[in-house]
PDB file of C-alpha atoms in Angstrom:
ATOM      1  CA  UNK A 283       0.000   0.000   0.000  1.00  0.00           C
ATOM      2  CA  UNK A 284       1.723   3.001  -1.151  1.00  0.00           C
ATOM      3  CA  UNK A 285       1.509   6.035   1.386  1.00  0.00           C
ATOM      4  CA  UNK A 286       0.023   9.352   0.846  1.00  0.00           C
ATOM      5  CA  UNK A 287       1.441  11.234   3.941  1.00  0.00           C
ATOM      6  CA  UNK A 288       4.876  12.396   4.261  1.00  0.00           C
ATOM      7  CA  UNK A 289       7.061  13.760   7.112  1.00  0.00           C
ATOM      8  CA  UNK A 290       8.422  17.188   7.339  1.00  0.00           C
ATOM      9  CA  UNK A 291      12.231  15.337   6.486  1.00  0.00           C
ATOM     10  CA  UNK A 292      10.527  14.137   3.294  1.00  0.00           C
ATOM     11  CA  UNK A 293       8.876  17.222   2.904  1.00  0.00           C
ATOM     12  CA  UNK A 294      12.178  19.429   3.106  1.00  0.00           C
ATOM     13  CA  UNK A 295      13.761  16.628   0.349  1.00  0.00           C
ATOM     14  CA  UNK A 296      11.210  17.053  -2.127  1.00  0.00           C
ATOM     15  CA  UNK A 297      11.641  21.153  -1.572  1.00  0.00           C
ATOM     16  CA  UNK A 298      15.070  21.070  -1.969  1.00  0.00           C
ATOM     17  CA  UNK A 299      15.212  19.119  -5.180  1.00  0.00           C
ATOM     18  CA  UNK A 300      12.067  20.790  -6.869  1.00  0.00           C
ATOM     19  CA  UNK A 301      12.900  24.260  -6.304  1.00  0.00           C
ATOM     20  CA  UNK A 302      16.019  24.528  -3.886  1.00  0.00           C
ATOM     21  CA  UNK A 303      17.607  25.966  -6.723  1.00  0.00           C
ATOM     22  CA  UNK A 304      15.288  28.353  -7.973  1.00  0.00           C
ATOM     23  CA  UNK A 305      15.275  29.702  -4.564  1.00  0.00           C
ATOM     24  CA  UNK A 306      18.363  30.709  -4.679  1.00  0.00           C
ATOM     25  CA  UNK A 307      18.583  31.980  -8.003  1.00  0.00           C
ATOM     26  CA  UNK A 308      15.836  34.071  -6.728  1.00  0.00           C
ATOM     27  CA  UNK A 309      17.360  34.908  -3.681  1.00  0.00           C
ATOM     28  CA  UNK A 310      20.462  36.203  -5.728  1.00  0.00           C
ATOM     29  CA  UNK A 311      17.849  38.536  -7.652  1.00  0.00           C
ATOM     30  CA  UNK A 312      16.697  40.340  -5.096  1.00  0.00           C
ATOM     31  CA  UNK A 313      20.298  40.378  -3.446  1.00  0.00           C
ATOM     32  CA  UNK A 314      21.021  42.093  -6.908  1.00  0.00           C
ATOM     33  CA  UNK A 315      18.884  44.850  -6.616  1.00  0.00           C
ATOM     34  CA  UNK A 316      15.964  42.659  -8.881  1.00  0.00           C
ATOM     35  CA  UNK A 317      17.180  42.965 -12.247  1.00  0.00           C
ATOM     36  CA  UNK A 318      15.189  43.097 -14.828  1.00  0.00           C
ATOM     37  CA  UNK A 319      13.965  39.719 -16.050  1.00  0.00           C
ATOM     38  CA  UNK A 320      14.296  38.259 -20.060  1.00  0.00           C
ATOM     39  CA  UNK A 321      12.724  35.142 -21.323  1.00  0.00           C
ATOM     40  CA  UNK A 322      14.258  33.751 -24.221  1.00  0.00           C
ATOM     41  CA  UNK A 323      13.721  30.558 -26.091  1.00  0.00           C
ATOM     42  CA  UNK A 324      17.124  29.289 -25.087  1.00  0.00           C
ATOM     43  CA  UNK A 325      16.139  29.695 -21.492  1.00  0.00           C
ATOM     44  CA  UNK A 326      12.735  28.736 -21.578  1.00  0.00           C
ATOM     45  CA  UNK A 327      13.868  24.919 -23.081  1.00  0.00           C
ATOM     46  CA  UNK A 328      17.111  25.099 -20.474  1.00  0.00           C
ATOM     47  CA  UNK A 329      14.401  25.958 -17.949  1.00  0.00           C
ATOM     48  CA  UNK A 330      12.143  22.778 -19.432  1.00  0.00           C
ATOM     49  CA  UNK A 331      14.388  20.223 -19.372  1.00  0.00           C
ATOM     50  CA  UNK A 332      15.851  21.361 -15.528  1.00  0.00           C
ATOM     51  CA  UNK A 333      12.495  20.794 -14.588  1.00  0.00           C
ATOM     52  CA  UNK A 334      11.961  17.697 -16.144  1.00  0.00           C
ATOM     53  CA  UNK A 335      15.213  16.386 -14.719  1.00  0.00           C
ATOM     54  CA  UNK A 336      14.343  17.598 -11.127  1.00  0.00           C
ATOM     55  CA  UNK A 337      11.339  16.269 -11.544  1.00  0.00           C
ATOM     56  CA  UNK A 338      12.070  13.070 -12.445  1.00  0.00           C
ATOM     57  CA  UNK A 339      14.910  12.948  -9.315  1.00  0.00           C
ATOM     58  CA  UNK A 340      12.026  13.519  -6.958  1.00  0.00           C
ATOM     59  CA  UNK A 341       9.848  10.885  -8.594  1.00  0.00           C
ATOM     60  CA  UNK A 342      12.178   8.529  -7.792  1.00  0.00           C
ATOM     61  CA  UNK A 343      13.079  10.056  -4.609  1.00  0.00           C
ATOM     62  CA  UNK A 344       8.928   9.356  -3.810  1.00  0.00           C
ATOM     63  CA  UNK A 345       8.540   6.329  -4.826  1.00  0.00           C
ATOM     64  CA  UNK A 346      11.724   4.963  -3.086  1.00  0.00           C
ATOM     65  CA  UNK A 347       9.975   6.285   0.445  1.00  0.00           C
ATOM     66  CA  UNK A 348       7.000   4.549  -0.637  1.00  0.00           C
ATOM     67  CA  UNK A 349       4.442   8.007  -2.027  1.00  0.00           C
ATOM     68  CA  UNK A 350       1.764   7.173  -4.066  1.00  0.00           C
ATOM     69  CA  UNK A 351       3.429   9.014  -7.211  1.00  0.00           C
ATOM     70  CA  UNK A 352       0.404   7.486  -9.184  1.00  0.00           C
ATOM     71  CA  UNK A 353      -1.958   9.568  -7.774  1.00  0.00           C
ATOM     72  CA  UNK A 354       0.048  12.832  -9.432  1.00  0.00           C
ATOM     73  CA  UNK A 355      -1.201  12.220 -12.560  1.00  0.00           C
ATOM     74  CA  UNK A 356      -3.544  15.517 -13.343  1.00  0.00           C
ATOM     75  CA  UNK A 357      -6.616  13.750 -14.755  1.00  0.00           C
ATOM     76  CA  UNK A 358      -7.965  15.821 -17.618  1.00  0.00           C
ATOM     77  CA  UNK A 359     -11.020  16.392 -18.002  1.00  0.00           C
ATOM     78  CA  UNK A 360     -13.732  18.516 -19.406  1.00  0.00           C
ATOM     79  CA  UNK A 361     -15.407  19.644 -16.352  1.00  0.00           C
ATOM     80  CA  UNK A 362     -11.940  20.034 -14.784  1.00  0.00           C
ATOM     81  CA  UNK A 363     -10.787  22.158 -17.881  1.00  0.00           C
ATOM     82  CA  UNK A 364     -14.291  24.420 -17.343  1.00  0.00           C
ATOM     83  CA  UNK A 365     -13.552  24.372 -13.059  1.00  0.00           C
ATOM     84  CA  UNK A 366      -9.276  25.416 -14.586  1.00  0.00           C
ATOM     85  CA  UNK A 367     -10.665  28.363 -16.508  1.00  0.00           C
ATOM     86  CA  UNK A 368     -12.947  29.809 -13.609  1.00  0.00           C
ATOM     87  CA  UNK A 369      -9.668  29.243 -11.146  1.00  0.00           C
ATOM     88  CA  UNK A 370      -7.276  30.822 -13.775  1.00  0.00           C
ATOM     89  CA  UNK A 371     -10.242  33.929 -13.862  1.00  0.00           C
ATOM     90  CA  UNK A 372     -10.746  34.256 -10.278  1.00  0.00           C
ATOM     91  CA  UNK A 373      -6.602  33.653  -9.665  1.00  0.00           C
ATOM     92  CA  UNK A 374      -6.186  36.707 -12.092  1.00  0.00           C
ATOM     93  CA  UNK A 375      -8.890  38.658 -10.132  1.00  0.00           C
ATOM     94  CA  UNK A 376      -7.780  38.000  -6.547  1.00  0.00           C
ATOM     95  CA  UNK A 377      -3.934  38.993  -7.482  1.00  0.00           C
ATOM     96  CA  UNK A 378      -5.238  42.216  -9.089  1.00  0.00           C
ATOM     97  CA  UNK A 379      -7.197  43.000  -5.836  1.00  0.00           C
ATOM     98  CA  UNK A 380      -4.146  42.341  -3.909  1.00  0.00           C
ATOM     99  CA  UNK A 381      -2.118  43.826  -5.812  1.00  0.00           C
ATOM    100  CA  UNK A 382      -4.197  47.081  -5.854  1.00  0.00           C
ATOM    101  CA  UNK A 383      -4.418  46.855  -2.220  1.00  0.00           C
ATOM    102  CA  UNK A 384      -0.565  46.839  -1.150  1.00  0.00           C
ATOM    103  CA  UNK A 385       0.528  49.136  -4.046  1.00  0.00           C
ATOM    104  CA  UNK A 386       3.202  51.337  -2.777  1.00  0.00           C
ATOM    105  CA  UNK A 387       5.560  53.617  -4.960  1.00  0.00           C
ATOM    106  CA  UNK A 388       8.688  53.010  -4.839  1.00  0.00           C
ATOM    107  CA  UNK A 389      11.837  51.473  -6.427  1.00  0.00           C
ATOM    108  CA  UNK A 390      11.583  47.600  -7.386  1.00  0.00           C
ATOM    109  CA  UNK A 391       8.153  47.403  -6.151  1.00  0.00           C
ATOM    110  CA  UNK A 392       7.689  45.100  -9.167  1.00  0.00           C
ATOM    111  CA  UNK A 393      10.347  43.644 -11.631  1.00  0.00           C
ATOM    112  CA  UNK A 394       9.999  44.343 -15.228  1.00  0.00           C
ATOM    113  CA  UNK A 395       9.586  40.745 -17.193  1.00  0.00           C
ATOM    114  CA  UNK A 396       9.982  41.050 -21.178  1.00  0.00           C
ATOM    115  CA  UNK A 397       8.854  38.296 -23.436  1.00  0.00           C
ATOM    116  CA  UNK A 398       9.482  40.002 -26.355  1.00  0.00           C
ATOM    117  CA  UNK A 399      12.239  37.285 -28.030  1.00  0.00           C
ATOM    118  CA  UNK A 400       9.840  34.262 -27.235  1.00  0.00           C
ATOM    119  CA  UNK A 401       8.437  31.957 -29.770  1.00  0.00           C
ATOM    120  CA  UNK A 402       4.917  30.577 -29.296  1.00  0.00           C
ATOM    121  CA  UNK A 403       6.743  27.096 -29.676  1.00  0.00           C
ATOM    122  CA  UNK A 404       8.740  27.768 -26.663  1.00  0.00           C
ATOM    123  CA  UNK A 405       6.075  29.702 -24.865  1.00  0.00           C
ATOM    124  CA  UNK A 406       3.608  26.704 -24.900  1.00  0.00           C
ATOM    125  CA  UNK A 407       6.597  23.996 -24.018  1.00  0.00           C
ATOM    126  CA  UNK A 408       7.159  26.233 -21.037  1.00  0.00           C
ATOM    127  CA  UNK A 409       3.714  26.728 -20.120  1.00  0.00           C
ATOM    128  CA  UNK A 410       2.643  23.305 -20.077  1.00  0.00           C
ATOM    129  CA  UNK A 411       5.921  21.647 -17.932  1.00  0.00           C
ATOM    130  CA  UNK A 412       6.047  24.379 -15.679  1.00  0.00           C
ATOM    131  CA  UNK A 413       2.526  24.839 -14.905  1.00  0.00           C
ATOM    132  CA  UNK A 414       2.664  20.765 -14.520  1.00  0.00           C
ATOM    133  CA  UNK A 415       5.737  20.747 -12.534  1.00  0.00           C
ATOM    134  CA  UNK A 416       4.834  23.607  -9.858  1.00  0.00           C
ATOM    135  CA  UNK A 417       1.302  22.104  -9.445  1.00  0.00           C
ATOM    136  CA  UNK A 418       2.128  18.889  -8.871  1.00  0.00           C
ATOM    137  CA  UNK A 419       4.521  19.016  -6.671  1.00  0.00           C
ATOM    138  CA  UNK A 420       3.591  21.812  -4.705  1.00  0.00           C
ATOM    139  CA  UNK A 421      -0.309  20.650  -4.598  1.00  0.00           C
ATOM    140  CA  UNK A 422      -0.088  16.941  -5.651  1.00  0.00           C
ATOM    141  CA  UNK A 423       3.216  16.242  -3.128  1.00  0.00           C
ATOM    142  CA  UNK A 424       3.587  18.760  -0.489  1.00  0.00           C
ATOM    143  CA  UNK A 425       0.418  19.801   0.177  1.00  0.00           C
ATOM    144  CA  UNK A 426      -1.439  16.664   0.233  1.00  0.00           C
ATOM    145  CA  UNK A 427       1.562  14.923   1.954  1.00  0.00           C
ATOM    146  CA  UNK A 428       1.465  17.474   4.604  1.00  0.00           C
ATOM    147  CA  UNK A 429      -2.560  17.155   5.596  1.00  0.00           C
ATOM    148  CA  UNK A 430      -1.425  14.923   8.490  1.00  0.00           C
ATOM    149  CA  UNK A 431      -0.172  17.789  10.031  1.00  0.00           C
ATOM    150  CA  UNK A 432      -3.561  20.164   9.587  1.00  0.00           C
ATOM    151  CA  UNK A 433      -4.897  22.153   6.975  1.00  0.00           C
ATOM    152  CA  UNK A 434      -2.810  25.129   7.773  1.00  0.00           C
ATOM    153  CA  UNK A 435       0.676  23.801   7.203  1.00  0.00           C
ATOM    154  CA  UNK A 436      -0.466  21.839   4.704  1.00  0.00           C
ATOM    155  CA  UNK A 437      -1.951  25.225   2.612  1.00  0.00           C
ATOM    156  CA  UNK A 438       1.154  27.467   4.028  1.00  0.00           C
ATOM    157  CA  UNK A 439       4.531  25.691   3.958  1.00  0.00           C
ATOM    158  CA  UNK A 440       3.821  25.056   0.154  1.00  0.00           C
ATOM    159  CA  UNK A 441       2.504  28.911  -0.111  1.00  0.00           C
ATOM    160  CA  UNK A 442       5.314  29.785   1.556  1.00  0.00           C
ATOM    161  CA  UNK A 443       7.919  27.693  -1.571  1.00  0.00           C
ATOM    162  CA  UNK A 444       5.980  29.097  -4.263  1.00  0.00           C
ATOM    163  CA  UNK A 445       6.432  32.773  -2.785  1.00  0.00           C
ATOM    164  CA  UNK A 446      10.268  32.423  -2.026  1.00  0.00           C
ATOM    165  CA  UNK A 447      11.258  31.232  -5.566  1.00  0.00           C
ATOM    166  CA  UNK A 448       9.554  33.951  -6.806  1.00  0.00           C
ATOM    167  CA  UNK A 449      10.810  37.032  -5.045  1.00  0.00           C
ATOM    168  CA  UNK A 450      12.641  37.567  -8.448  1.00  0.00           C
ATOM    169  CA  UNK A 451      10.062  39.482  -9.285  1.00  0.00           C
ATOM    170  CA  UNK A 452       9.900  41.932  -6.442  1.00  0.00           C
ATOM    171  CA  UNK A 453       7.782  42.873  -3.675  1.00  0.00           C
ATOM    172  CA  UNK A 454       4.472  43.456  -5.607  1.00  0.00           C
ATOM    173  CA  UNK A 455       5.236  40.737  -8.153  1.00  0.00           C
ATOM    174  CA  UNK A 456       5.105  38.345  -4.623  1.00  0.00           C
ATOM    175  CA  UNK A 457       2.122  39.919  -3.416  1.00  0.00           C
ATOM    176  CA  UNK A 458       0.286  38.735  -7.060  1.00  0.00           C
ATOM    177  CA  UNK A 459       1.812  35.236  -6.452  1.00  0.00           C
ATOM    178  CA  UNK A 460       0.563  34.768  -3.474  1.00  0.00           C
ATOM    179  CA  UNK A 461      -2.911  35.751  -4.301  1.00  0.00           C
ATOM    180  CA  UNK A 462      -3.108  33.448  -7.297  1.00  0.00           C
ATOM    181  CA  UNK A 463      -1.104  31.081  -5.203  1.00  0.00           C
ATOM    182  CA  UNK A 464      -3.933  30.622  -2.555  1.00  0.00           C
ATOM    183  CA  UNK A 465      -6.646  30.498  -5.104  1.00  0.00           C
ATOM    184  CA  UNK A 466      -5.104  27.443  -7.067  1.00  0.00           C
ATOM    185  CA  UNK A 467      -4.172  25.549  -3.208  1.00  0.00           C
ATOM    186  CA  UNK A 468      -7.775  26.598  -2.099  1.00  0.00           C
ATOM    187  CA  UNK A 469      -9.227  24.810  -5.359  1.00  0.00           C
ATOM    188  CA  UNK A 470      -7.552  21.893  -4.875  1.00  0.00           C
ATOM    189  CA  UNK A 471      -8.035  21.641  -0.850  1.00  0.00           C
ATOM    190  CA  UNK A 472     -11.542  21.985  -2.035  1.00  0.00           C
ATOM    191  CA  UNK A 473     -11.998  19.741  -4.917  1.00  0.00           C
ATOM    192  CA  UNK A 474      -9.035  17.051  -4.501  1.00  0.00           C
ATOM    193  CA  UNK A 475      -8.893  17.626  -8.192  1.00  0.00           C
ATOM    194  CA  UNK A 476      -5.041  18.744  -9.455  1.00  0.00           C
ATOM    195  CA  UNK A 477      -6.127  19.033 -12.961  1.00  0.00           C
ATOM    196  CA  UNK A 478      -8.105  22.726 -12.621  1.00  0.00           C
ATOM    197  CA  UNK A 479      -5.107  24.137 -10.650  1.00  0.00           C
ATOM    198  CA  UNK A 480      -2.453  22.894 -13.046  1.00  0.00           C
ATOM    199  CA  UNK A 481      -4.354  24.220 -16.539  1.00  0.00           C
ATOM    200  CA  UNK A 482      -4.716  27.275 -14.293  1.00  0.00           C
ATOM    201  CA  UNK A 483      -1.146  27.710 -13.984  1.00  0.00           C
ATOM    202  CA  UNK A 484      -0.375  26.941 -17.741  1.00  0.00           C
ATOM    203  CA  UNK A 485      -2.886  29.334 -18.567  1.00  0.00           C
ATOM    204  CA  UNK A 486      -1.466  32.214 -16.341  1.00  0.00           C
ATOM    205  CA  UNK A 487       1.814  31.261 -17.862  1.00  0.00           C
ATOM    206  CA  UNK A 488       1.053  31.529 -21.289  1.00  0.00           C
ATOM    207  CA  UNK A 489      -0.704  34.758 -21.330  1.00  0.00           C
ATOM    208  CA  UNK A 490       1.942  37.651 -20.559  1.00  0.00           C
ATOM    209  CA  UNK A 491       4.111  35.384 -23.568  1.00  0.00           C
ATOM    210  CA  UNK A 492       1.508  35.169 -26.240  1.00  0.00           C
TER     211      UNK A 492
END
């Protein structure tokens, strides 16, 4: 009977091998002053096959401690793809409220990302693994491994990775993650259903490239 629970050493691993390093990439960002950000179709197929490597390590990591990996599979279908769209919608309301709520002049407040030498090819590859790869590990690993623990670290410790390795993009650029963050967690804590949060994601993803 494969497990569905994990501990908080577990937890950490499968943090630190999914996004340890874009933590600290995005650490170095805002070390940096946060830079302005360029997507290019050289880094957005680097940035799919890292993930897809990664990914694969903490597969294996999983299912050599025994997690259900076959339950990360996100299921499409069309009622999920209808309940994705209305998430993706309400995600991009929420982070605009937010955002409109804890906007503050002021130097970096939110990094400038250009997509301006990115292919729809490329945009699309890296909207579909990335959106995958954040959702189900964040939602389909750490958040459902961590129920055992209560519904509050189990919806803020993953909150809490998806904000750090994204403080690239500045304070108000965390403040719209966050939002859209919750939304997609919420959806799933509500619905056990990965699929709407992860089309979500690809969706929110593609649009600022296309």
């Amino acid at each position: 009977m494969r497990k569905s629970t994990l501990s908080y050493a577990e937890a950490g691993v499968v943090t630190a091998i999914c996004f340890g390093l874009f933590i600290l990439g995005a650490f170095q960002a805002m070390g940096a002053g946060f830079p302005d950000a360029q997507f290019t179709d050289a880094g957005n197929f680097n940035l799919v096959g890292l993930e897809l490597v990664l990914g694969a390590c903490a597969l294996l990591y999983l299912h050599g401690r025994g997690f259900d990996i076959g339950a990360l599979y996100p299921a499409p279908t069309w009622s999920g793809s209808l309940l994705g769209l209305g998430v993706c919608a309400l995600c991009v309301v929420v982070a605009s409220v937010a955002m409109a709520l804890f906007h503050t002049p002021g130097p970096a407040e939110m990094v400038d990302i250009s997509f301006a030498a990115v292919s729809p090819a490329s945009a699309v590859a890296l909207a579909v693994v990335n959106g995958s790869y954040e959702e189900i590990f964040l939602l389909g690993v750490l958040v459902r491994g961590l129920r055992g623990f209560g519904l509050s670290v189990a919806v803020g410790l993953p909150l809490l990775v998806r904000v750090l390795y994204h403080v690239y993009q500045g304070p108000l650029g965390v403040v719209s993650v966050a939002a859209a963050g919750l939304v997609m967690t919420l959806s799933y804590v509500a619905t056990g259903r990965l699929w709407p949060a992860v089309l979500a994601h690809m969706l929110l993803d593609l649009l600022p490239m296309v």
